[in-house]
Coordinates of C-alpha atoms in Angstrom, one line a residue:
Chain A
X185 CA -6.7 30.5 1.2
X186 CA -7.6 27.1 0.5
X187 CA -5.9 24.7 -2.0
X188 CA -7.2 23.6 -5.0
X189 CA -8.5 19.7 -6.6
X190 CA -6.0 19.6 -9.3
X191 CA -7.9 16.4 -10.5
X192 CA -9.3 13.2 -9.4
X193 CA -6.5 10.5 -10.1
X194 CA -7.7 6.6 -10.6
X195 CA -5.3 3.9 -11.1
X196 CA -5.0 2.1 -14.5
X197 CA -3.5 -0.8 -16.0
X198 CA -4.1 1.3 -19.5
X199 CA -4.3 4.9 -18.9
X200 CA -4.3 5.9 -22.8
X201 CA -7.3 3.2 -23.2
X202 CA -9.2 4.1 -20.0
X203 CA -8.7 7.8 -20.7
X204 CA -10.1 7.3 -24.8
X205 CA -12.7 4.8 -23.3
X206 CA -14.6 7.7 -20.6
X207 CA -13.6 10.3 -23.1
X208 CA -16.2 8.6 -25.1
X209 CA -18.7 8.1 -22.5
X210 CA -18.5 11.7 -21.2
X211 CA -17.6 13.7 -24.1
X212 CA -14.3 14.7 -22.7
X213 CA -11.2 15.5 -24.3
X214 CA -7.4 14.6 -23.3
X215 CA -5.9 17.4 -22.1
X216 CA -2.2 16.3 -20.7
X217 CA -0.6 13.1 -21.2
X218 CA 3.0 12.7 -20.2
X219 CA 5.7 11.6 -22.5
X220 CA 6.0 7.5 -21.9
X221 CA 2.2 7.6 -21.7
X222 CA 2.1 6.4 -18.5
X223 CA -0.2 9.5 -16.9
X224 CA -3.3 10.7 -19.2
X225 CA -5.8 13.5 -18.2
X226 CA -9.0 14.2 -19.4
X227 CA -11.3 17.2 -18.7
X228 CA -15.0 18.6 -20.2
X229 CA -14.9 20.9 -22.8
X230 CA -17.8 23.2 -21.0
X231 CA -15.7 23.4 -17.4
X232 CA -17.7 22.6 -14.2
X233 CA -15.9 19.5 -13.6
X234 CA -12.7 18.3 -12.0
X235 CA -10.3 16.7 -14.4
X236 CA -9.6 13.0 -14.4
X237 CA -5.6 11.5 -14.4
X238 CA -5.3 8.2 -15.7
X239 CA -2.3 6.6 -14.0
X240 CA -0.4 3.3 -14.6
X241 CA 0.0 1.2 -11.4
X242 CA 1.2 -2.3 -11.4
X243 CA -1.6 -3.3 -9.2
X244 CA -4.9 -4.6 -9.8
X245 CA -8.4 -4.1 -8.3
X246 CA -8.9 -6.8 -5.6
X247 CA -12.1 -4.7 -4.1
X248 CA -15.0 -2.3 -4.7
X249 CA -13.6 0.8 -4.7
X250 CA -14.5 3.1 -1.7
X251 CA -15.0 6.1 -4.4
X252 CA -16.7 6.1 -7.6
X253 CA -18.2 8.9 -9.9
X254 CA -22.2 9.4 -9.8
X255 CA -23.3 10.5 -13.3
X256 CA -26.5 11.5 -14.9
X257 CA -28.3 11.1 -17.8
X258 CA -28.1 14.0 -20.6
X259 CA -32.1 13.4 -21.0
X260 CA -33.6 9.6 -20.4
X261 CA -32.2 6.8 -18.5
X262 CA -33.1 4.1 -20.1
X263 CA -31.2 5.5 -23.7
X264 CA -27.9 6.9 -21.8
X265 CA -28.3 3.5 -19.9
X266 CA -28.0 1.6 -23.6
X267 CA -25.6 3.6 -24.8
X268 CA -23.1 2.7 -21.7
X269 CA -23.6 -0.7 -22.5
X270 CA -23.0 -0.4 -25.7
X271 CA -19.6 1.4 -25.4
X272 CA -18.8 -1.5 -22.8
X273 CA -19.8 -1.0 -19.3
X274 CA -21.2 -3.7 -17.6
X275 CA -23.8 -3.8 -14.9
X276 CA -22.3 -4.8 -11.1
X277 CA -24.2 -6.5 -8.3
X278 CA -22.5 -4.6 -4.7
X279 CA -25.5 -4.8 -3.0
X280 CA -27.7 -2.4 -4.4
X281 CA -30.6 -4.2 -4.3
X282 CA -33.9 -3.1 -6.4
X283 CA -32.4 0.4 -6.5
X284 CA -33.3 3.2 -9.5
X285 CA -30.1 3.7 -10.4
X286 CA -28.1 2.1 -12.7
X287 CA -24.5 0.1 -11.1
X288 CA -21.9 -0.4 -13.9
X289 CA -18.1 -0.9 -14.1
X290 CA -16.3 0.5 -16.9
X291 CA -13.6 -2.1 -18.8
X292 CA -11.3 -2.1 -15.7
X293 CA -14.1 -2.7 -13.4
X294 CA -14.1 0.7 -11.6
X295 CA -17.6 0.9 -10.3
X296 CA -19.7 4.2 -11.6
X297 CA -23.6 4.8 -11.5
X298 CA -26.4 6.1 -13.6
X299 CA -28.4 8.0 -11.7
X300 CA -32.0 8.7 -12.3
X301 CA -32.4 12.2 -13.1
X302 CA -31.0 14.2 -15.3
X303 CA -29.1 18.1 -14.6
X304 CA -32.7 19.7 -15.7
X305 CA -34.9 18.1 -13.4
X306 CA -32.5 18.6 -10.4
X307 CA -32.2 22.2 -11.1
X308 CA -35.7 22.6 -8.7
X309 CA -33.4 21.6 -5.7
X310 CA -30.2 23.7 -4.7
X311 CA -27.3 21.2 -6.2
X312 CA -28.8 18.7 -4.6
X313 CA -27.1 15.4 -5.6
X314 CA -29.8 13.0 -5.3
Chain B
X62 CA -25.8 14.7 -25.5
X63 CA -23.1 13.0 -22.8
X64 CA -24.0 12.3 -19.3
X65 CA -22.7 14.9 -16.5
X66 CA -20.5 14.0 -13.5
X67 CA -23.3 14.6 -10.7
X68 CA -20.6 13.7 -8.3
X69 CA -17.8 12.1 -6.5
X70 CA -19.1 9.6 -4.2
X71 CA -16.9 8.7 -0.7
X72 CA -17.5 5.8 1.2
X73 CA -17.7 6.6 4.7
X74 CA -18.2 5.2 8.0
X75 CA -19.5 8.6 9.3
X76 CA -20.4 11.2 6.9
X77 CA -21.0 14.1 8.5
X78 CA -18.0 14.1 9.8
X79 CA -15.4 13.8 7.2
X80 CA -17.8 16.1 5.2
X81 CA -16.8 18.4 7.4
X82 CA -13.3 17.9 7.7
X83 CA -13.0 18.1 4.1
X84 CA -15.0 21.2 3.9
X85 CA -12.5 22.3 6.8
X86 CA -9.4 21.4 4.0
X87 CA -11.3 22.9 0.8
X88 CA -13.3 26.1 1.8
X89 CA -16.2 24.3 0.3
X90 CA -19.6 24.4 1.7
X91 CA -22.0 21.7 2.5
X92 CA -24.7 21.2 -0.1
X93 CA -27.2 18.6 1.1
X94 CA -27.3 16.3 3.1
X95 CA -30.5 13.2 3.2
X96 CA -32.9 13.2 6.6
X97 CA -30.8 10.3 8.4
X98 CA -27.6 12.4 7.4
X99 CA -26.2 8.8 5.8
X100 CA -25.6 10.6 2.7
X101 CA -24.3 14.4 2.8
X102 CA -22.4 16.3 -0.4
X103 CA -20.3 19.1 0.1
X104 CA -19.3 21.5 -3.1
X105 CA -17.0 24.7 -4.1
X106 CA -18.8 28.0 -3.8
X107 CA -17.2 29.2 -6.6
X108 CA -17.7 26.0 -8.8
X109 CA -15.4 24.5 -11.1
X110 CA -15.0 21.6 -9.7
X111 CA -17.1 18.1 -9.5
X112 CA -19.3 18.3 -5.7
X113 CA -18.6 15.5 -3.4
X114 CA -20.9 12.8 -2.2
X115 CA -20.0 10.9 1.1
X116 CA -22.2 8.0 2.0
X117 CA -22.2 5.6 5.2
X118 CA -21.4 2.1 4.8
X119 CA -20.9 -0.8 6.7
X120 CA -17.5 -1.8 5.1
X121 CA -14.2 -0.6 6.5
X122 CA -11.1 0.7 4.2
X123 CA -9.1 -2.6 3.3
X124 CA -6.5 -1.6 0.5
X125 CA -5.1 1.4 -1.2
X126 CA -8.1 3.2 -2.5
X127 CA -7.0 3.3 -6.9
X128 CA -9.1 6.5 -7.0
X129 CA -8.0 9.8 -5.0
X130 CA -8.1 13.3 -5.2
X131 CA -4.9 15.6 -5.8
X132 CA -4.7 19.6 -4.1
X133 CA -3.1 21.8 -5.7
X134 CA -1.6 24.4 -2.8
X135 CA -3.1 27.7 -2.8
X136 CA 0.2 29.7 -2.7
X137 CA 3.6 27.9 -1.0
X138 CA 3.4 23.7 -0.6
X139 CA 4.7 23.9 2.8
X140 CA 2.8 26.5 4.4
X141 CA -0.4 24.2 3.4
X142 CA 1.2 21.0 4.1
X143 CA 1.6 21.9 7.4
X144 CA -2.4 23.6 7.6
X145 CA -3.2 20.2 6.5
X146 CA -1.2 18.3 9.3
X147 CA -2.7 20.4 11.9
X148 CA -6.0 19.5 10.6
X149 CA -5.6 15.7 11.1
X150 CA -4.2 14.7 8.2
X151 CA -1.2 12.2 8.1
X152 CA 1.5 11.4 6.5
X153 CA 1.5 7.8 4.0
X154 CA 3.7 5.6 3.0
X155 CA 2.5 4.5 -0.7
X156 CA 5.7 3.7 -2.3
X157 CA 6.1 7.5 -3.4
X158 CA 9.4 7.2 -2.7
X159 CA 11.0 10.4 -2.7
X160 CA 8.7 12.2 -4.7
X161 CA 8.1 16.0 -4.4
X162 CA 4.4 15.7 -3.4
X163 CA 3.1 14.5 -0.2
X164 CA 0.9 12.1 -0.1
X165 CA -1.7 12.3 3.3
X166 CA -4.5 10.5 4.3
X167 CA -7.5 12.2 5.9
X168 CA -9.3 11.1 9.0
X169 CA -11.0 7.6 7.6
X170 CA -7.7 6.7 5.5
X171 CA -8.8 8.1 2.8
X172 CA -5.1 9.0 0.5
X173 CA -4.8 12.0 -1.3
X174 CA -1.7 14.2 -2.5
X175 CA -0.7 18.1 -2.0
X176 CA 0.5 18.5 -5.4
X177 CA 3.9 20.9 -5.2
X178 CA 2.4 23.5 -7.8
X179 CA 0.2 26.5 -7.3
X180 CA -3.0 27.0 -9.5
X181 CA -0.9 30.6 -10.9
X182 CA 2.0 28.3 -11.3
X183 CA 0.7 25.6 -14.0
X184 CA -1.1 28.3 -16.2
X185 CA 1.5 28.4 -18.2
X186 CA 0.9 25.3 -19.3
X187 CA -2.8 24.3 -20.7
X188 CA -4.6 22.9 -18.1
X189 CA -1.4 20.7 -17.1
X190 CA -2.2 18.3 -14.0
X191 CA 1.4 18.1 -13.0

């Protein structure tokens, strides 16, 4: 018997925005928030994934963040790539260089890439992550 | 169309080896892994939940990592609490105060919590991260 990842917690200074704001990019929905507000959870619709819990931390980010999410593209880059923008990620410099991926930070500056290819054209290697 | 979570990416210092341990902790199997092994994921056999992406780097931990991942124990908290301990995990001090999780670190620093409910336990509530 082994335990179970409940979810993937990340520390906000805004859960209820951050959680609304990668709702958005991900289409995911809330599915818990506790009563002051302070803790938000958001999961896919379709399963597959480990939920996300917004919580509120006094804190701020002094460094790159030693765990990020990888995602990719529903069908091209370059128009999921736009679309991030648009909804308010910025691109980050941490060293990548002239890489193919994208290297954004979402409005609190957690750092989160665009990979390349999308689910479909990975599907020729066994879950492979590249 | 919404981008997918490929996966969660850890910062490592040696990723073979904490891929391991972690597959040790979860039951999960390893995945892929790149020809230098700098990059090697690791992901549930029975899906579900997001694979895992750890990846060498020069940098060493510094602060409180704001992300990090919370088990849920597969039947009693304290039977896996101490399965955990005995695999290397220790015991951290992040102001938790006396809170009815633990909160651990794995082998590289890494914090993480062993959530007090069971899986069977928080079906009663719709997908509740508490």
């Amino acid at each position: 018997m082994t335990p179970v990842v409940g979810h993937l917690t990340i520390d906000s200074a805004d859960p209820g925005a951050l959680a609304a704001w990668w709702s958005r990019v991900l289409g995911w929905q809330e599915v818990w928030r506790s009563d002051d507000g302070a803790e938000v959870a958001i999961g896919s619709p379709s399963g597959g994934s480990t939920n996300w819990l917004f919580t509120r931390v006094a804190d701020t980010k002094t460094v790159k963040n030693r765990l990020h999410v990888d995602l990719r593209p529903p069908e091209d880059h370059g128009t999921e790539l736009a679309r991030l923008l648009e909804l308010g990620a910025v691109r980050v410099d941490i060293g990548q260089g002239d890489a193919p991926w994208a290297v954004l930070a979402d409005p609190e500056g957690n750092e989160f890439c665009l990979l390349v290819n999308t689910p479909a054209e990975i599907e020729t290697y066994l879950r492979a992550p590249g």
